[in-house]
mmCIF file of C-alpha atoms and ligand atoms in Angstrom:
data_model
loop_
_atom_site.group_PDB
_atom_site.id
_atom_site.type_symbol
_atom_site.label_atom_id
_atom_site.label_comp_id
_atom_site.label_asym_id
_atom_site.label_seq_id
_atom_site.Cartn_x
_atom_site.Cartn_y
_atom_site.Cartn_z
ATOM 1 C CA MET A 26 -31.742 25.782 -110.435
ATOM 2 C CA GLN A 27 -30.010 25.412 -113.786
ATOM 3 C CA LEU A 28 -27.391 22.672 -113.872
ATOM 4 C CA GLN A 29 -23.859 24.118 -113.975
ATOM 5 C CA VAL A 30 -21.026 22.542 -115.959
ATOM 6 C CA ALA A 31 -17.458 22.680 -114.635
ATOM 7 C CA PRO A 32 -15.008 21.297 -117.212
ATOM 8 C CA SER A 33 -11.834 19.868 -115.662
ATOM 9 C CA ILE A 34 -8.757 21.272 -117.346
ATOM 10 C CA LEU A 35 -6.899 18.076 -116.453
ATOM 11 C CA SER A 36 -8.050 16.907 -119.895
ATOM 12 C CA ALA A 37 -7.342 20.216 -121.665
ATOM 13 C CA ASP A 38 -4.581 20.712 -124.220
ATOM 14 C CA PHE A 39 -1.849 22.223 -122.037
ATOM 15 C CA ALA A 40 0.089 23.364 -125.096
ATOM 16 C CA ASN A 41 -2.962 25.439 -126.012
ATOM 17 C CA LEU A 42 -4.336 26.203 -122.580
ATOM 18 C CA GLY A 43 -5.183 29.857 -123.322
ATOM 19 C CA ARG A 44 -7.325 28.780 -126.270
ATOM 20 C CA ASP A 45 -9.127 26.188 -124.134
ATOM 21 C CA ILE A 46 -9.798 28.683 -121.321
ATOM 22 C CA ARG A 47 -11.252 31.200 -123.772
ATOM 23 C CA MET A 48 -13.525 28.441 -125.051
ATOM 24 C CA LEU A 49 -14.637 27.732 -121.441
ATOM 25 C CA ASN A 50 -15.241 31.466 -120.853
ATOM 26 C CA ARG A 51 -17.771 31.334 -123.692
ATOM 27 C CA SER A 52 -19.502 28.090 -122.887
ATOM 28 C CA ALA A 53 -18.936 26.780 -119.342
ATOM 29 C CA ASP A 54 -20.075 27.919 -115.894
ATOM 30 C CA ILE A 55 -17.011 27.106 -113.783
ATOM 31 C CA ILE A 56 -13.393 26.004 -114.447
ATOM 32 C CA HIS A 57 -12.400 22.928 -112.400
ATOM 33 C CA PHE A 58 -8.740 22.429 -111.372
ATOM 34 C CA ASP A 59 -7.561 18.995 -110.233
ATOM 35 C CA VAL A 60 -4.549 19.481 -107.993
ATOM 36 C CA MET A 61 -2.716 16.206 -107.251
ATOM 37 C CA ASP A 62 0.381 15.741 -105.118
ATOM 38 C CA GLY A 63 1.499 12.184 -105.945
ATOM 39 C CA SER A 64 0.897 11.254 -102.319
ATOM 40 C CA PHE A 65 -2.827 11.440 -101.548
ATOM 41 C CA VAL A 66 -3.347 10.122 -105.092
ATOM 42 C CA PRO A 67 -0.842 8.228 -107.253
ATOM 43 C CA ASN A 68 -0.481 11.018 -109.796
ATOM 44 C CA ILE A 69 0.828 14.588 -110.072
ATOM 45 C CA SER A 70 -0.987 17.263 -112.070
ATOM 46 C CA PHE A 71 -0.235 20.990 -111.723
ATOM 47 C CA GLY A 72 -0.225 23.759 -109.154
ATOM 48 C CA PHE A 73 -0.269 27.494 -108.519
ATOM 49 C CA PRO A 74 1.654 28.825 -111.559
ATOM 50 C CA VAL A 75 -0.951 27.235 -113.819
ATOM 51 C CA MET A 76 -3.872 28.516 -111.742
ATOM 52 C CA LYS A 77 -2.389 32.033 -111.693
ATOM 53 C CA ALA A 78 -1.894 32.037 -115.452
ATOM 54 C CA VAL A 79 -5.473 30.897 -116.011
ATOM 55 C CA ALA A 80 -6.782 33.521 -113.547
ATOM 56 C CA GLU A 81 -5.354 36.216 -115.839
ATOM 57 C CA ILE A 82 -7.845 35.297 -118.548
ATOM 58 C CA ALA A 83 -10.648 33.436 -116.735
ATOM 59 C CA LYS A 84 -14.026 35.188 -116.789
ATOM 60 C CA ILE A 85 -15.897 32.465 -114.890
ATOM 61 C CA PRO A 86 -15.265 31.164 -111.329
ATOM 62 C CA MET A 87 -12.252 28.921 -110.651
ATOM 63 C CA ASP A 88 -12.974 25.784 -108.571
ATOM 64 C CA ALA A 89 -9.952 23.909 -107.175
ATOM 65 C CA HIS A 90 -10.247 20.272 -106.053
ATOM 66 C CA LEU A 91 -7.304 19.467 -103.808
ATOM 67 C CA MET A 92 -6.211 15.821 -103.905
ATOM 68 C CA VAL A 93 -3.324 16.354 -101.528
ATOM 69 C CA VAL A 94 -2.249 15.434 -98.005
ATOM 70 C CA ASN A 95 -2.432 18.280 -95.460
ATOM 71 C CA PRO A 96 -4.710 20.343 -97.706
ATOM 72 C CA HIS A 97 -4.867 23.255 -95.222
ATOM 73 C CA LYS A 98 -1.267 24.181 -96.072
ATOM 74 C CA TRP A 99 -2.386 25.410 -99.479
ATOM 75 C CA PHE A 100 -5.611 27.353 -98.861
ATOM 76 C CA GLU A 101 -3.972 30.759 -98.836
ATOM 77 C CA SER A 102 -1.975 30.072 -102.002
ATOM 78 C CA CYS A 103 -5.190 28.991 -103.726
ATOM 79 C CA ALA A 104 -6.929 32.230 -102.709
ATOM 80 C CA LYS A 105 -3.979 34.212 -104.062
ATOM 81 C CA SER A 106 -4.069 32.231 -107.311
ATOM 82 C CA GLY A 107 -7.612 33.300 -108.188
ATOM 83 C CA VAL A 108 -9.588 30.370 -106.770
ATOM 84 C CA SER A 109 -13.089 31.219 -105.504
ATOM 85 C CA MET A 110 -14.358 27.673 -104.800
ATOM 86 C CA LEU A 111 -12.027 25.350 -102.923
ATOM 87 C CA SER A 112 -12.594 21.732 -101.924
ATOM 88 C CA PHE A 113 -10.500 19.143 -100.080
ATOM 89 C CA HIS A 114 -11.021 15.482 -99.205
ATOM 90 C CA LEU A 115 -12.512 14.426 -95.878
ATOM 91 C CA GLU A 116 -10.138 11.432 -96.019
ATOM 92 C CA ALA A 117 -7.143 13.807 -96.135
ATOM 93 C CA ALA A 118 -8.348 16.217 -93.453
ATOM 94 C CA GLY A 119 -9.775 13.955 -90.729
ATOM 95 C CA ARG A 120 -10.278 15.917 -87.516
ATOM 96 C CA LYS A 121 -9.190 19.143 -89.193
ATOM 97 C CA THR A 122 -12.268 19.096 -91.461
ATOM 98 C CA SER A 123 -14.453 21.650 -89.638
ATOM 99 C CA GLY A 124 -11.526 24.004 -89.091
ATOM 100 C CA ASN A 125 -10.523 23.690 -92.732
ATOM 101 C CA LEU A 126 -13.998 24.595 -93.962
ATOM 102 C CA ALA A 127 -14.002 27.672 -91.703
ATOM 103 C CA ALA A 128 -10.502 28.638 -92.869
ATOM 104 C CA ILE A 129 -11.542 28.503 -96.531
ATOM 105 C CA ARG A 130 -14.572 30.688 -95.829
ATOM 106 C CA SER A 131 -12.494 33.163 -93.881
ATOM 107 C CA LEU A 132 -10.251 33.565 -96.937
ATOM 108 C CA GLY A 133 -13.356 34.631 -98.877
ATOM 109 C CA MET A 134 -13.802 31.415 -100.882
ATOM 110 C CA LYS A 135 -16.679 28.941 -101.015
ATOM 111 C CA ALA A 136 -15.781 25.845 -99.000
ATOM 112 C CA GLY A 137 -16.269 22.376 -100.466
ATOM 113 C CA LEU A 138 -15.878 18.916 -98.938
ATOM 114 C CA VAL A 139 -15.107 15.871 -101.110
ATOM 115 C CA ILE A 140 -15.406 12.107 -100.596
ATOM 116 C CA ASN A 141 -14.199 9.202 -102.693
ATOM 117 C CA PRO A 142 -16.674 6.458 -103.695
ATOM 118 C CA ASP A 143 -15.697 4.165 -100.777
ATOM 119 C CA ILE A 144 -16.599 6.674 -98.056
ATOM 120 C CA PRO A 145 -20.207 6.409 -96.797
ATOM 121 C CA VAL A 146 -22.111 9.522 -97.813
ATOM 122 C CA GLN A 147 -23.437 9.868 -94.242
ATOM 123 C CA ARG A 148 -19.916 10.876 -93.217
ATOM 124 C CA LEU A 149 -20.638 14.244 -94.877
ATOM 125 C CA PHE A 150 -23.726 14.938 -92.768
ATOM 126 C CA PRO A 151 -21.922 16.380 -89.706
ATOM 127 C CA TYR A 152 -20.531 19.122 -91.950
ATOM 128 C CA ILE A 153 -23.870 20.334 -93.294
ATOM 129 C CA GLY A 154 -24.065 24.010 -92.417
ATOM 130 C CA LYS A 155 -20.273 24.333 -92.482
ATOM 131 C CA ALA A 156 -19.744 23.734 -96.214
ATOM 132 C CA ASP A 157 -20.989 25.681 -99.234
ATOM 133 C CA TYR A 158 -20.852 22.612 -101.465
ATOM 134 C CA PHE A 159 -20.204 18.890 -101.298
ATOM 135 C CA LEU A 160 -18.323 17.022 -104.013
ATOM 136 C CA ILE A 161 -19.279 13.394 -104.542
ATOM 137 C CA MET A 162 -16.592 11.560 -106.514
ATOM 138 C CA SER A 163 -18.142 9.224 -109.071
ATOM 139 C CA VAL A 164 -14.713 7.660 -109.791
ATOM 140 C CA PHE A 165 -11.733 7.243 -107.472
ATOM 141 C CA ALA A 166 -9.726 10.480 -107.416
ATOM 142 C CA GLY A 167 -6.432 10.418 -109.290
ATOM 143 C CA PHE A 168 -7.037 10.110 -113.011
ATOM 144 C CA GLY A 169 -9.272 11.513 -115.715
ATOM 145 C CA GLY A 170 -11.049 9.242 -118.187
ATOM 146 C CA GLN A 171 -12.398 6.596 -115.755
ATOM 147 C CA LYS A 172 -15.811 4.970 -115.966
ATOM 148 C CA PHE A 173 -18.734 6.510 -114.044
ATOM 149 C CA ILE A 174 -19.749 4.495 -110.949
ATOM 150 C CA TYR A 175 -23.537 4.225 -111.091
ATOM 151 C CA GLU A 176 -24.008 3.793 -107.322
ATOM 152 C CA SER A 177 -23.023 7.468 -107.116
ATOM 153 C CA LEU A 178 -26.590 8.379 -108.094
ATOM 154 C CA ASP A 179 -27.932 6.930 -104.817
ATOM 155 C CA ARG A 180 -25.256 8.795 -102.871
ATOM 156 C CA VAL A 181 -26.230 12.085 -104.488
ATOM 157 C CA ALA A 182 -29.919 11.421 -103.771
ATOM 158 C CA ALA A 183 -29.192 10.570 -100.105
ATOM 159 C CA LEU A 184 -27.204 13.773 -99.632
ATOM 160 C CA LYS A 185 -29.855 15.832 -101.408
ATOM 161 C CA ALA A 186 -32.573 14.400 -99.142
ATOM 162 C CA GLU A 187 -30.543 15.240 -96.030
ATOM 163 C CA LEU A 188 -29.840 18.796 -97.228
ATOM 164 C CA GLU A 189 -33.530 19.313 -97.950
ATOM 165 C CA ALA A 190 -34.585 17.850 -94.607
ATOM 166 C CA ARG A 191 -32.299 20.324 -92.885
ATOM 167 C CA GLY A 192 -33.217 23.252 -95.151
ATOM 168 C CA ASP A 193 -29.571 23.719 -96.136
ATOM 169 C CA ALA A 194 -28.666 25.437 -99.404
ATOM 170 C CA ALA A 195 -25.291 23.743 -100.010
ATOM 171 C CA LEU A 196 -24.756 22.669 -103.607
ATOM 172 C CA ILE A 197 -23.881 19.160 -104.756
ATOM 173 C CA GLU A 198 -21.047 18.731 -107.263
ATOM 174 C CA VAL A 199 -20.289 15.409 -108.961
ATOM 175 C CA ASP A 200 -16.915 14.546 -110.511
ATOM 176 C CA GLY A 201 -15.715 11.598 -112.574
ATOM 177 C CA GLY A 202 -16.926 9.926 -115.750
ATOM 178 C CA VAL A 203 -19.668 12.500 -116.296
ATOM 179 C CA ASN A 204 -21.046 12.838 -119.816
ATOM 180 C CA ALA A 205 -24.253 13.733 -121.645
ATOM 181 C CA SER A 206 -25.667 10.228 -121.057
ATOM 182 C CA ASN A 207 -25.524 10.263 -117.260
ATOM 183 C CA ALA A 208 -26.070 14.010 -116.734
ATOM 184 C CA ALA A 209 -29.881 13.830 -116.701
ATOM 185 C CA ALA A 210 -29.878 11.089 -114.046
ATOM 186 C CA LEU A 211 -27.410 13.095 -111.967
ATOM 187 C CA ALA A 212 -29.559 16.209 -112.212
ATOM 188 C CA ALA A 213 -32.640 14.205 -111.253
ATOM 189 C CA ALA A 214 -30.786 12.796 -108.227
ATOM 190 C CA GLY A 215 -30.019 16.331 -107.059
ATOM 191 C CA ALA A 216 -26.670 17.340 -108.548
ATOM 192 C CA ASP A 217 -26.164 21.086 -109.110
ATOM 193 C CA ILE A 218 -22.656 21.156 -110.633
ATOM 194 C CA LEU A 219 -21.229 18.527 -112.976
ATOM 195 C CA VAL A 220 -17.479 18.261 -113.507
ATOM 196 C CA ALA A 221 -16.484 16.786 -116.857
ATOM 197 C CA GLY A 222 -12.988 16.292 -118.224
ATOM 198 C CA SER A 223 -12.560 13.785 -121.007
ATOM 199 C CA SER A 224 -16.160 13.947 -122.275
ATOM 200 C CA VAL A 225 -15.675 17.673 -122.950
ATOM 201 C CA PHE A 226 -12.084 17.873 -124.153
ATOM 202 C CA SER A 227 -12.067 14.718 -126.247
ATOM 203 C CA ALA A 228 -15.293 15.764 -128.016
ATOM 204 C CA LYS A 229 -15.023 17.029 -131.581
ATOM 205 C CA ASP A 230 -16.991 20.081 -130.463
ATOM 206 C CA PRO A 231 -16.275 20.748 -126.769
ATOM 207 C CA GLU A 232 -18.721 23.663 -126.619
ATOM 208 C CA ALA A 233 -21.522 21.441 -127.876
ATOM 209 C CA ALA A 234 -20.503 18.751 -125.372
ATOM 210 C CA ILE A 235 -20.792 21.287 -122.534
ATOM 211 C CA ALA A 236 -24.205 22.416 -123.785
ATOM 212 C CA SER A 237 -25.477 18.856 -124.044
ATOM 213 C CA ILE A 238 -24.457 18.119 -120.442
ATOM 214 C CA ARG A 239 -26.107 21.326 -119.216
ATOM 215 C CA ASN A 240 -29.287 20.719 -121.195
ATOM 216 C CA ALA A 241 -29.562 17.056 -120.273
ATOM 217 C CA GLN A 242 -32.001 17.670 -117.392
HETATM 218 C C1 DX5 B 17 -10.228 12.777 -110.970
HETATM 219 C C2 DX5 B 17 -10.569 14.238 -111.119
HETATM 220 C C3 DX5 B 17 -11.660 14.568 -112.090
HETATM 221 C C4 DX5 B 17 -11.354 14.152 -113.476
HETATM 222 C C5 DX5 B 17 -12.604 14.177 -114.284
HETATM 223 O O1 DX5 B 17 -9.243 12.654 -110.027
HETATM 224 O O2 DX5 B 17 -11.001 14.748 -109.875
HETATM 225 O O3 DX5 B 17 -11.974 15.956 -112.048
HETATM 226 O O4 DX5 B 17 -10.397 14.964 -114.072
HETATM 227 O O5 DX5 B 17 -12.272 13.661 -115.514
HETATM 228 P P1 DX5 B 17 -13.248 12.730 -116.331
HETATM 229 O O6 DX5 B 17 -14.458 13.554 -116.609
HETATM 230 O O7 DX5 B 17 -12.455 12.409 -117.521
HETATM 231 O O8 DX5 B 17 -13.568 11.540 -115.455
HETATM 232 ZN ZN1 ZN B 18 -11.880 16.944 -109.752
#
């Protein structure tokens, strides 16, 4: 399957967000939204008014990554704001994880489960079959512009092997410090969707940056 690129608008120019979304419509596969509550992570980003405004002009799927406590409180609002792929952290959901994944699916969205780099990747395995995609963080959630953690490649490969052994079609998304130099290794390890914030939006030519990530494999 062709590698998909999901630019994170956390690094977009919010004073020119419409322009940046139109650029993503032309060149990206998915729009990634990093929703932070200042509690699960030490930072606050944006919420539903921004997602709704983007939904008015987005022509590609909207993927929201919830970095919030009690993520289940917000699933319905995400669905109503135009989100079609929705992920939350295993660390935030605990015993509610299976129910959360089912709730997201029942709202008609694809359900994603995320882990930070300090959570063993095997902790995702009980949810295979219940999730449509898994998001492996390759930096600690909370901020854009951090350095890619190379051990993430082994985590992606371990998850890919388990999915293949079980014949499961869930996709693997990777988020944090992704750029054209690590994209090929990520694709080879089994990643299907690459999130990229600063490497896209700080590039002189963001459309070319997206293409070089996608064509890295
Ligand atoms: C981190 C976010 C990422 C981040 C990616 O909390 O989940 O999506 O914005 O940004 P870069 O690509 O700059 O690491
Ligand atoms: Zn993210």
